[in-house]
């Protein structure tokens, strides 16, 4: 399968932000004849606006946000040759956004949010398809919801792999023989046909899932950075690009907040040994990072990641003292409420854990529903802390190498670390600290470990 030369190329929001960005992305697609399938995000900032509309806005704010969406997309339409035809299609989508936004101002729901935000990817793919058509290339727009079957967990739906494979083979594969196909990242549909989303940043995941379903030979992620760096270059401008990185390391980076890849992106790649390339659509000739099953080099320290807006839940119970089954009870409650636990440490009488918060509505608080807190409070005393950030050091054999603790925590002595996890994985060491200190901690660590 991995001998296949067929490439799935994904372009993120900044790569389809405006007409110039879309044109650059089109150049990239057309200069890579093996790219048969293109997966797109919504134009930059569109998803944020749609999420805000979906949270229910009063009339004036709604009008302002709708104008913003119209302005961003019309600016692209205006540059197309068949502007009038495309404008009609965009207008129909804008009308639907208007109706759904009005509905959201009366009552919000996760299903409505997904339906509303899906319009971002529908618009960007329509515009991009038209732009490619103008280059006289056989191109087809494809509604990914026909094949991306997911659970009905709106906001962070899970793909149903077997069905996605079957549907993609049936509906999508035949189109690739004679056309370049343009489709949406991030969105899917559940059994009854209602629109779902894979969580913020989910387009990377879509590209990998379709790559898996169609046996791609490579997945290219085109974004606004020239690859995966030793840390977020926005936080540390001197961060260094990584030329080659292993699946395991890259997966850890994505899981722990390196936004350049959605956390689940590497799963389909790992299952099928499909290499992933990450590069910048602004500088396609500057190279990028290759993610391979294995790399020759396995540095002790590979990268630092930062994940903001973490919620720490501390559960205190004397029942835990010399008792059995308390942890099982707590996890059963969390599982019933679909809470995915991220980090955990326990003591004799308490558990501290952080929650995963990558769903489309993006509200960490939203996960901690009153029903969940009530159920937990029946078991133990519950404390909730916010404004925390998670920093992870990613590397190899971290837990088997002497001196790592001293090297890392020595440097971090000025900071108040709220929780530390070390030892469960040989690939990471991570800690939680107040958000106001997080960037400084990453900068300090980067200077000492990577420069
Ligand atoms: P896209 O819209 O193309 O999906 P994202 O904004 O989701 O782009 O991801 C790209 C961003 O990821 C970069 O602009 C960068 O700030 C951030 N980022 C975080 N960690 C890293 C890292 N280790 N290497 C590269 N970029 C990173
Ligand atoms: N447009 C979606 C988002 O902004 C998906 C993506 O960009 O990957 O989260
Ligand atoms: Mg992204």
Short mmCIF file of C-alpha atoms and ligand atoms in Angstrom, two decimals:
data_model
loop_
_atom_site.label_atom_id
_atom_site.label_comp_id
_atom_site.label_asym_id
_atom_site.label_seq_id
_atom_site.Cartn_x
_atom_site.Cartn_y
_atom_site.Cartn_z
CA UNK A 1 0.00 0.00 0.00
CA UNK A 2 2.70 2.46 0.91
CA UNK A 3 4.21 1.94 -2.59
CA UNK A 4 1.29 4.02 -3.84
CA UNK A 5 2.45 7.37 -5.17
CA UNK A 6 -0.89 9.08 -4.73
CA UNK A 7 -0.76 12.10 -2.43
CA UNK A 8 -3.48 13.72 -0.34
CA UNK A 9 -2.68 17.41 0.11
CA UNK A 10 -4.27 19.45 2.88
CA UNK A 11 -4.25 23.24 3.03
CA UNK A 12 -5.04 25.03 6.28
CA UNK A 13 -6.91 28.27 6.88
CA UNK A 14 -4.05 30.68 6.10
CA UNK A 15 -3.33 28.77 2.88
CA UNK A 16 -6.86 29.55 1.63
CA UNK A 17 -7.29 32.86 3.47
CA UNK A 18 -7.67 35.05 0.37
CA UNK A 19 -7.28 34.97 -3.38
CA UNK A 20 -3.49 35.22 -3.33
CA UNK A 21 -3.12 32.46 -0.77
CA UNK A 22 -5.53 30.25 -2.72
CA UNK A 23 -3.58 30.93 -5.92
CA UNK A 24 -0.31 29.92 -4.25
CA UNK A 25 -1.95 26.75 -2.96
CA UNK A 26 -3.32 26.01 -6.44
CA UNK A 27 0.22 26.40 -7.84
CA UNK A 28 1.47 23.84 -5.33
CA UNK A 29 -1.28 21.37 -6.22
CA UNK A 30 -0.72 21.73 -9.94
CA UNK A 31 3.05 21.37 -9.64
CA UNK A 32 2.64 18.01 -7.88
CA UNK A 33 1.04 15.64 -10.40
CA UNK A 34 0.68 12.93 -7.73
CA UNK A 35 -1.73 15.08 -5.74
CA UNK A 36 -5.16 13.72 -6.63
CA UNK A 37 -7.12 14.75 -3.60
CA UNK A 38 -7.10 18.15 -1.90
CA UNK A 39 -8.53 18.67 1.57
CA UNK A 40 -9.24 22.25 2.66
CA UNK A 41 -9.95 24.14 5.86
CA UNK A 42 -12.20 27.17 5.91
CA UNK A 43 -10.55 30.49 5.01
CA UNK A 44 -8.64 31.86 8.02
CA UNK A 45 -10.86 33.29 10.79
CA UNK A 46 -14.11 32.02 9.21
CA UNK A 47 -14.44 29.10 11.63
CA UNK A 48 -13.88 31.40 14.62
CA UNK A 49 -16.62 33.71 13.39
CA UNK A 50 -19.02 30.83 12.78
CA UNK A 51 -18.31 29.39 16.23
CA UNK A 52 -19.17 32.78 17.70
CA UNK A 53 -22.40 32.95 15.70
CA UNK A 54 -23.26 29.44 16.83
CA UNK A 55 -22.94 30.47 20.46
CA UNK A 56 -25.94 32.80 19.98
CA UNK A 57 -25.49 36.54 19.31
CA UNK A 58 -27.81 39.52 19.51
CA UNK A 59 -28.97 41.11 16.24
CA UNK A 60 -26.28 43.79 15.83
CA UNK A 61 -23.36 41.49 16.57
CA UNK A 62 -24.86 38.87 14.28
CA UNK A 63 -25.10 41.35 11.43
CA UNK A 64 -21.51 42.44 12.00
CA UNK A 65 -20.18 38.89 11.98
CA UNK A 66 -22.20 37.94 8.90
CA UNK A 67 -20.78 40.96 7.09
CA UNK A 68 -17.29 39.82 8.02
CA UNK A 69 -17.90 36.38 6.51
CA UNK A 70 -19.37 37.95 3.37
CA UNK A 71 -16.47 40.40 3.05
CA UNK A 72 -13.79 37.68 3.35
CA UNK A 73 -15.43 35.35 0.84
CA UNK A 74 -16.55 38.02 -1.65
CA UNK A 75 -12.96 39.30 -1.81
CA UNK A 76 -12.07 35.91 -3.27
CA UNK A 77 -15.14 35.72 -5.52
CA UNK A 78 -14.32 39.13 -7.02
CA UNK A 79 -11.08 37.77 -8.42
CA UNK A 80 -12.66 34.82 -10.18
CA UNK A 81 -13.54 34.96 -13.85
CA UNK A 82 -17.02 33.50 -13.39
CA UNK A 83 -17.60 35.67 -10.35
CA UNK A 84 -21.37 35.97 -10.81
CA UNK A 85 -22.05 32.22 -10.87
CA UNK A 86 -19.89 31.60 -7.82
CA UNK A 87 -21.36 34.59 -5.98
CA UNK A 88 -24.82 33.00 -6.28
CA UNK A 89 -23.54 29.80 -4.71
CA UNK A 90 -21.79 31.70 -1.90
CA UNK A 91 -24.95 33.76 -1.38
CA UNK A 92 -26.98 30.59 -0.88
CA UNK A 93 -24.53 29.42 1.75
CA UNK A 94 -24.57 32.86 3.42
CA UNK A 95 -28.35 32.68 3.58
CA UNK A 96 -28.15 29.33 5.29
CA UNK A 97 -25.58 30.75 7.76
CA UNK A 98 -27.97 33.64 8.47
CA UNK A 99 -30.90 31.33 9.18
CA UNK A 100 -28.84 29.04 11.42
CA UNK A 101 -27.35 32.01 13.30
CA UNK A 102 -30.85 33.29 14.04
CA UNK A 103 -31.79 29.84 15.31
CA UNK A 104 -28.65 29.83 17.51
CA UNK A 105 -29.61 33.16 19.03
CA UNK A 106 -32.81 31.48 20.29
CA UNK A 107 -31.30 28.18 21.41
CA UNK A 108 -27.80 26.80 20.94
CA UNK A 109 -26.86 23.16 20.55
CA UNK A 110 -23.76 21.21 19.60
CA UNK A 111 -25.52 19.81 16.53
CA UNK A 112 -26.47 23.30 15.40
CA UNK A 113 -22.89 24.49 15.96
CA UNK A 114 -21.52 21.75 13.73
CA UNK A 115 -24.09 22.44 11.03
CA UNK A 116 -23.25 26.13 11.13
CA UNK A 117 -19.45 25.87 11.16
CA UNK A 118 -19.46 23.33 8.31
CA UNK A 119 -20.38 26.19 5.98
CA UNK A 120 -16.82 27.54 6.27
CA UNK A 121 -15.29 24.50 4.59
CA UNK A 122 -18.17 24.33 2.09
CA UNK A 123 -17.37 27.88 0.94
CA UNK A 124 -13.58 27.55 0.77
CA UNK A 125 -13.82 24.34 -1.27
CA UNK A 126 -16.33 25.87 -3.72
CA UNK A 127 -14.05 28.85 -4.27
CA UNK A 128 -10.92 26.77 -4.64
CA UNK A 129 -12.60 24.37 -7.08
CA UNK A 130 -13.54 27.33 -9.25
CA UNK A 131 -10.02 28.72 -9.08
CA UNK A 132 -8.59 25.38 -10.23
CA UNK A 133 -11.22 25.10 -12.97
CA UNK A 134 -10.02 28.44 -14.34
CA UNK A 135 -6.61 26.83 -14.82
CA UNK A 136 -8.27 24.38 -17.20
CA UNK A 137 -7.77 21.32 -15.09
CA UNK A 138 -10.43 18.60 -14.73
CA UNK A 139 -11.62 19.19 -11.19
CA UNK A 140 -14.54 18.03 -9.04
CA UNK A 141 -15.94 19.45 -5.83
CA UNK A 142 -16.85 16.64 -3.45
CA UNK A 143 -19.00 16.80 -0.32
CA UNK A 144 -16.89 14.87 2.19
CA UNK A 145 -19.99 14.19 4.32
CA UNK A 146 -20.87 11.50 1.79
CA UNK A 147 -17.93 9.43 3.02
CA UNK A 148 -16.77 10.82 6.38
CA UNK A 149 -19.18 8.84 8.56
CA UNK A 150 -18.74 9.64 12.25
CA UNK A 151 -20.37 9.10 15.61
CA UNK A 152 -22.96 11.67 16.69
CA UNK A 153 -20.67 13.29 19.27
CA UNK A 154 -21.14 16.73 17.80
CA UNK A 155 -18.09 18.92 18.23
CA UNK A 156 -15.63 16.05 18.51
CA UNK A 157 -17.09 13.24 16.47
CA UNK A 158 -15.17 10.00 16.06
CA UNK A 159 -14.80 8.61 12.54
CA UNK A 160 -16.21 5.14 11.86
CA UNK A 161 -13.17 3.79 10.07
CA UNK A 162 -14.66 0.76 8.37
CA UNK A 163 -17.59 2.70 6.94
CA UNK A 164 -15.35 5.60 5.90
CA UNK A 165 -13.14 3.11 4.05
CA UNK A 166 -16.10 1.52 2.26
CA UNK A 167 -17.79 4.79 1.36
CA UNK A 168 -14.55 6.39 0.17
CA UNK A 169 -13.76 3.38 -2.01
CA UNK A 170 -17.23 3.51 -3.49
CA UNK A 171 -17.88 7.23 -3.97
CA UNK A 172 -14.51 8.97 -3.92
CA UNK A 173 -11.92 6.60 -5.40
CA UNK A 174 -13.52 6.40 -8.88
CA UNK A 175 -13.50 10.20 -9.20
CA UNK A 176 -9.75 10.35 -8.65
CA UNK A 177 -8.99 8.54 -11.90
CA UNK A 178 -9.99 11.43 -14.14
CA UNK A 179 -10.19 14.44 -11.87
CA UNK A 180 -8.46 16.40 -9.24
CA UNK A 181 -10.91 16.25 -6.33
CA UNK A 182 -11.37 19.11 -3.85
CA UNK A 183 -13.07 18.33 -0.57
CA UNK A 184 -13.64 19.62 2.95
CA UNK A 185 -11.60 18.86 6.01
CA UNK A 186 -13.02 18.93 9.55
CA UNK A 187 -16.64 18.00 8.75
CA UNK A 188 -18.48 14.71 8.54
CA UNK A 189 -21.92 13.26 9.03
CA UNK A 190 -23.49 10.79 11.41
CA UNK A 191 -25.75 7.91 10.54
CA UNK A 192 -28.88 10.02 10.17
CA UNK A 193 -27.07 12.44 7.88
CA UNK A 194 -26.66 15.28 10.37
CA UNK A 195 -23.40 17.25 10.01
CA UNK A 196 -20.68 16.64 12.58
CA UNK A 197 -17.15 18.01 13.11
CA UNK A 198 -13.90 16.35 14.20
CA UNK A 199 -12.89 19.12 16.62
CA UNK A 200 -10.90 22.30 16.00
CA UNK A 201 -8.02 21.85 13.61
CA UNK A 202 -9.63 18.64 12.38
CA UNK A 203 -8.79 19.09 8.69
CA UNK A 204 -5.36 17.52 9.21
CA UNK A 205 -7.15 14.49 10.61
CA UNK A 206 -9.53 14.36 7.62
CA UNK A 207 -6.56 14.33 5.22
CA UNK A 208 -4.98 11.46 7.12
CA UNK A 209 -8.27 9.52 7.33
CA UNK A 210 -8.87 9.88 3.60
CA UNK A 211 -5.24 8.99 2.94
CA UNK A 212 -5.82 5.82 4.92
CA UNK A 213 -9.14 5.02 3.23
CA UNK A 214 -7.69 5.49 -0.25
CA UNK A 215 -4.25 3.96 0.42
CA UNK A 216 -2.28 7.14 -0.22
CA UNK A 217 1.50 7.03 -0.46
CA UNK A 218 1.94 10.35 1.34
CA UNK A 219 -0.04 13.02 3.17
CA UNK A 220 1.11 16.61 2.66
CA UNK A 221 0.08 19.20 5.22
CA UNK A 222 0.53 22.73 3.85
CA UNK A 223 0.37 25.40 6.50
CA UNK A 224 1.99 28.72 7.44
CA UNK A 225 5.27 27.35 8.85
CA UNK A 226 8.03 25.59 6.94
CA UNK A 227 7.68 22.39 8.95
CA UNK A 228 7.59 21.12 12.51
CA UNK A 229 9.91 23.12 14.76
CA UNK A 230 11.60 22.41 18.08
CA UNK A 231 8.81 24.51 19.57
CA UNK A 232 6.14 26.92 18.34
CA UNK A 233 8.11 29.59 16.42
CA UNK A 234 5.56 32.15 17.63
CA UNK A 235 6.72 31.53 21.19
CA UNK A 236 10.42 31.06 20.42
CA UNK A 237 11.45 32.78 17.16
CA UNK A 238 14.81 30.96 17.21
CA UNK A 239 13.12 27.54 17.26
CA UNK A 240 14.78 25.12 14.82
CA UNK A 241 13.10 23.16 12.10
CA UNK A 242 13.17 19.39 12.46
CA UNK A 243 14.12 17.77 9.12
CA UNK A 244 12.86 14.28 9.95
CA UNK A 245 10.88 13.07 12.91
CA UNK A 246 9.41 9.68 13.85
CA UNK A 247 5.70 8.94 13.99
CA UNK A 248 5.92 8.42 17.73
CA UNK A 249 7.59 11.74 18.45
CA UNK A 250 5.35 13.71 16.11
CA UNK A 251 2.25 12.04 17.56
CA UNK A 252 3.36 13.03 21.06
CA UNK A 253 3.95 16.60 19.91
CA UNK A 254 0.50 16.80 18.34
CA UNK A 255 -1.16 15.25 21.38
CA UNK A 256 0.54 17.71 23.69
CA UNK A 257 -0.47 20.81 21.78
CA UNK A 258 1.83 21.43 18.79
CA UNK A 259 -1.00 23.02 16.84
CA UNK A 260 0.73 22.39 13.53
CA UNK A 261 -0.92 18.93 13.55
CA UNK A 262 -4.33 17.99 14.94
CA UNK A 263 -3.75 15.51 17.80
CA UNK A 264 -5.23 12.52 15.94
CA UNK A 265 -3.53 13.16 12.58
CA UNK A 266 -0.80 10.60 12.99
CA UNK A 267 -3.11 7.72 13.95
CA UNK A 268 -4.14 6.79 10.39
CA UNK A 269 -0.58 7.42 9.19
CA UNK A 270 0.83 5.08 11.84
CA UNK A 271 -1.75 2.36 11.12
CA UNK A 272 -0.77 2.34 7.45
CA UNK A 273 2.85 3.50 7.48
CA UNK A 274 2.06 6.57 5.40
CA UNK A 275 4.73 9.28 5.59
CA UNK A 276 3.55 12.82 6.31
CA UNK A 277 5.14 15.99 5.00
CA UNK A 278 4.62 19.40 6.62
CA UNK A 279 5.54 22.55 4.70
CA UNK A 280 4.58 26.17 4.15
CA UNK A 281 2.29 27.16 1.28
CA UNK A 282 3.89 30.62 1.49
CA UNK A 283 7.37 29.17 0.87
CA UNK A 284 6.88 25.82 -0.86
CA UNK A 285 10.51 25.75 -2.00
CA UNK A 286 11.89 26.07 1.51
CA UNK A 287 11.37 22.38 2.27
CA UNK A 288 9.71 21.10 5.39
CA UNK A 289 9.53 18.24 7.84
CA UNK A 290 9.10 14.58 6.94
CA UNK A 291 7.37 12.37 9.47
CA UNK A 292 8.47 8.74 8.99
CA UNK A 293 7.73 5.51 10.86
CA UNK A 294 11.31 5.62 12.19
CA UNK A 295 14.28 7.96 11.93
CA UNK A 296 17.97 7.23 12.38
CA UNK A 297 18.42 10.02 14.85
CA UNK A 298 16.70 9.71 18.21
CA UNK A 299 17.70 12.77 20.21
CA UNK A 300 17.06 12.75 23.95
CA UNK A 301 15.33 16.16 23.67
CA UNK A 302 13.28 16.68 20.51
CA UNK A 303 10.77 19.47 21.10
CA UNK A 304 8.71 21.49 23.54
CA UNK A 305 4.97 21.93 23.27
CA UNK A 306 2.56 24.27 24.96
CA UNK A 307 -1.16 23.82 25.44
CA UNK A 308 -3.11 26.69 26.91
CA UNK A 309 -6.48 26.84 28.68
CA UNK A 310 -6.09 23.75 30.79
CA UNK A 311 -8.53 22.86 33.51
CA UNK A 312 -7.28 21.01 36.57
CA UNK A 313 -9.74 18.98 38.57
CA UNK A 314 -8.68 17.87 42.02
CA UNK A 315 -10.82 15.29 43.77
CA UNK A 316 -10.30 14.79 47.49
CA UNK A 317 -11.73 11.89 49.40
CA UNK A 318 -10.80 10.25 52.66
CA UNK A 319 -12.52 7.20 51.21
CA UNK A 320 -9.40 6.63 49.16
CA UNK A 321 -7.33 5.93 52.22
CA UNK A 322 -6.60 2.18 52.22
CA UNK A 323 -9.69 1.64 50.09
CA UNK A 324 -10.28 -0.01 46.75
CA UNK A 325 -12.46 1.01 43.89
CA UNK A 326 -12.56 4.79 44.35
CA UNK A 327 -10.57 5.47 41.20
CA UNK A 328 -12.80 3.07 39.29
CA UNK A 329 -15.88 4.94 40.49
CA UNK A 330 -14.43 8.31 39.48
CA UNK A 331 -13.45 7.06 36.02
CA UNK A 332 -16.87 5.50 35.52
CA UNK A 333 -18.49 8.89 36.16
CA UNK A 334 -16.08 10.64 33.79
CA UNK A 335 -16.64 8.03 31.10
CA UNK A 336 -20.41 8.39 31.40
CA UNK A 337 -19.97 12.11 30.75
CA UNK A 338 -17.61 11.46 27.80
CA UNK A 339 -14.75 13.20 29.57
CA UNK A 340 -11.37 12.21 28.28
CA UNK A 341 -8.71 12.52 30.98
CA UNK A 342 -5.36 13.85 29.90
CA UNK A 343 -2.90 13.85 32.76
CA UNK A 344 -3.33 12.34 36.14
CA UNK A 345 -1.49 12.14 39.43
CA UNK A 346 -2.78 10.57 42.60
CA UNK A 347 -1.92 10.69 46.27
CA UNK A 348 -3.31 8.73 49.18
CA UNK A 349 -6.40 10.92 49.46
CA UNK A 350 -6.70 12.83 46.22
CA UNK A 351 -6.57 12.67 42.45
CA UNK A 352 -5.54 15.56 40.22
CA UNK A 353 -6.39 15.37 36.54
CA UNK A 354 -6.63 17.56 33.48
CA UNK A 355 -9.30 17.41 30.82
CA UNK A 356 -9.01 17.22 27.07
CA UNK A 357 -10.62 20.30 25.50
CA UNK A 358 -10.26 20.13 21.74
CA UNK A 359 -13.91 20.08 20.69
CA UNK A 360 -15.32 22.56 18.21
CA UNK A 361 -17.18 24.77 20.69
CA UNK A 362 -13.80 25.07 22.43
CA UNK A 363 -15.23 25.61 25.88
CA UNK A 364 -13.26 23.86 28.58
CA UNK A 365 -15.91 24.94 31.03
CA UNK A 366 -18.56 23.36 28.84
CA UNK A 367 -17.16 19.94 29.61
CA UNK A 368 -17.68 20.42 33.32
CA UNK A 369 -21.45 20.33 33.25
CA UNK A 370 -23.46 20.76 36.41
CA UNK A 371 -24.59 17.15 36.10
CA UNK A 372 -21.00 15.92 36.10
CA UNK A 373 -19.98 18.12 39.04
CA UNK A 374 -23.01 16.97 41.02
CA UNK A 375 -22.18 13.31 40.42
CA UNK A 376 -18.54 13.80 41.36
CA UNK A 377 -19.46 15.81 44.44
CA UNK A 378 -21.47 12.86 45.68
CA UNK A 379 -18.21 10.87 45.71
CA UNK A 380 -15.68 13.43 46.85
CA UNK A 381 -14.81 17.09 47.32
CA UNK A 382 -14.18 18.70 43.94
CA UNK A 383 -11.86 21.61 43.22
CA UNK A 384 -11.61 23.24 39.78
CA UNK A 385 -8.65 25.40 38.75
CA UNK A 386 -8.36 27.25 35.46
CA UNK A 387 -5.85 29.59 33.77
CA UNK A 388 -3.27 26.84 33.62
CA UNK A 389 -1.06 25.74 30.75
CA UNK A 390 0.55 22.45 29.97
CA UNK A 391 4.15 22.30 28.82
CA UNK A 392 5.58 19.03 27.49
CA UNK A 393 9.14 18.10 26.73
CA UNK A 394 9.13 15.52 23.94
CA UNK A 395 12.08 13.23 23.36
CA UNK A 396 13.40 9.69 23.38
CA UNK A 397 14.11 7.44 26.36
CA UNK A 398 13.47 10.35 28.68
CA UNK A 399 12.47 8.12 31.55
CA UNK A 400 15.51 5.84 31.07
CA UNK A 401 18.13 8.56 30.99
CA UNK A 402 19.77 9.69 34.21
CA UNK A 403 19.94 13.40 34.90
CA UNK A 404 16.87 14.45 32.91
CA UNK A 405 14.99 15.52 36.03
CA UNK A 406 17.87 17.64 37.29
CA UNK A 407 18.47 19.25 33.91
CA UNK A 408 14.83 20.14 33.34
CA UNK A 409 13.68 21.07 36.81
CA UNK A 410 16.92 22.90 37.63
CA UNK A 411 16.16 25.31 34.80
CA UNK A 412 12.56 25.63 35.95
CA UNK A 413 13.32 26.55 39.53
CA UNK A 414 11.86 30.09 39.25
CA UNK A 415 8.45 28.67 38.28
CA UNK A 416 5.64 27.28 40.36
CA UNK A 417 4.85 23.89 38.83
CA UNK A 418 1.34 22.80 39.66
CA UNK A 419 1.56 19.16 38.52
CA UNK A 420 4.26 16.98 36.95
CA UNK A 421 3.92 13.78 34.90
CA UNK A 422 7.06 11.82 34.17
CA UNK A 423 7.69 8.16 33.60
CA UNK A 424 4.51 6.84 32.04
CA UNK A 425 5.88 7.46 28.56
CA UNK A 426 9.52 7.39 27.53
CA UNK A 427 8.69 10.12 25.03
CA UNK A 428 7.47 12.91 27.27
CA UNK A 429 7.83 14.74 30.50
CA UNK A 430 5.13 17.31 31.15
CA UNK A 431 3.99 19.77 33.73
CA UNK A 432 1.25 22.26 34.44
CA UNK A 433 1.87 25.83 35.50
CA UNK A 434 -0.01 29.14 35.65
CA UNK A 435 -0.69 30.40 32.11
CA UNK A 436 1.02 33.71 32.79
CA UNK A 437 4.35 31.85 33.22
CA UNK A 438 3.97 29.31 30.42
CA UNK A 439 5.70 31.13 27.58
CA UNK A 440 8.60 32.15 29.81
CA UNK A 441 9.01 28.54 30.93
CA UNK A 442 9.09 27.33 27.31
CA UNK A 443 11.57 30.05 26.34
CA UNK A 444 13.84 29.28 29.29
CA UNK A 445 13.76 25.54 28.66
CA UNK A 446 14.32 25.99 24.93
CA UNK A 447 17.36 28.17 25.56
CA UNK A 448 18.90 25.58 27.88
CA UNK A 449 18.00 22.36 26.10
CA UNK A 450 17.90 23.31 22.41
CA UNK A 451 20.14 26.32 21.73
P1 LIG B 1 -3.40 25.55 9.65
O1 LIG B 1 -4.47 26.59 9.64
O2 LIG B 1 -2.59 25.53 8.41
O3 LIG B 1 -3.91 24.20 10.04
P2 LIG B 1 -2.44 25.99 12.32
O4 LIG B 1 -2.51 27.37 12.83
O5 LIG B 1 -3.45 25.03 12.79
O6 LIG B 1 -2.37 26.03 10.74
O7 LIG B 1 -1.00 25.36 12.65
C1 LIG B 1 0.17 26.07 12.30
C2 LIG B 1 0.71 26.81 13.50
O8 LIG B 1 1.13 25.85 14.46
C3 LIG B 1 1.96 27.63 13.27
O9 LIG B 1 1.66 28.92 12.81
C4 LIG B 1 2.62 27.64 14.63
O10 LIG B 1 2.40 28.85 15.33
C5 LIG B 1 1.94 26.53 15.39
N1 LIG B 1 2.86 25.59 16.01
C6 LIG B 1 2.79 25.16 17.28
N2 LIG B 1 3.80 24.35 17.57
C7 LIG B 1 4.55 24.23 16.46
C8 LIG B 1 5.74 23.53 16.15
N3 LIG B 1 6.35 22.77 17.04
N4 LIG B 1 6.25 23.64 14.90
C9 LIG B 1 5.62 24.40 13.97
N5 LIG B 1 4.50 25.10 14.22
C10 LIG B 1 3.96 25.03 15.45
N1 LIG B 2 -11.61 25.15 10.02
C1 LIG B 2 -11.45 24.28 11.16
C2 LIG B 2 -10.84 25.04 12.33
O1 LIG B 2 -10.55 26.23 12.21
C3 LIG B 2 -10.68 23.06 10.86
C4 LIG B 2 -9.22 23.27 10.52
O2 LIG B 2 -8.79 24.39 10.27
O3 LIG B 2 -8.50 22.28 10.49
O4 LIG B 2 -10.68 24.50 13.37
MG1 LIG B 3 -4.48 23.43 11.92
#
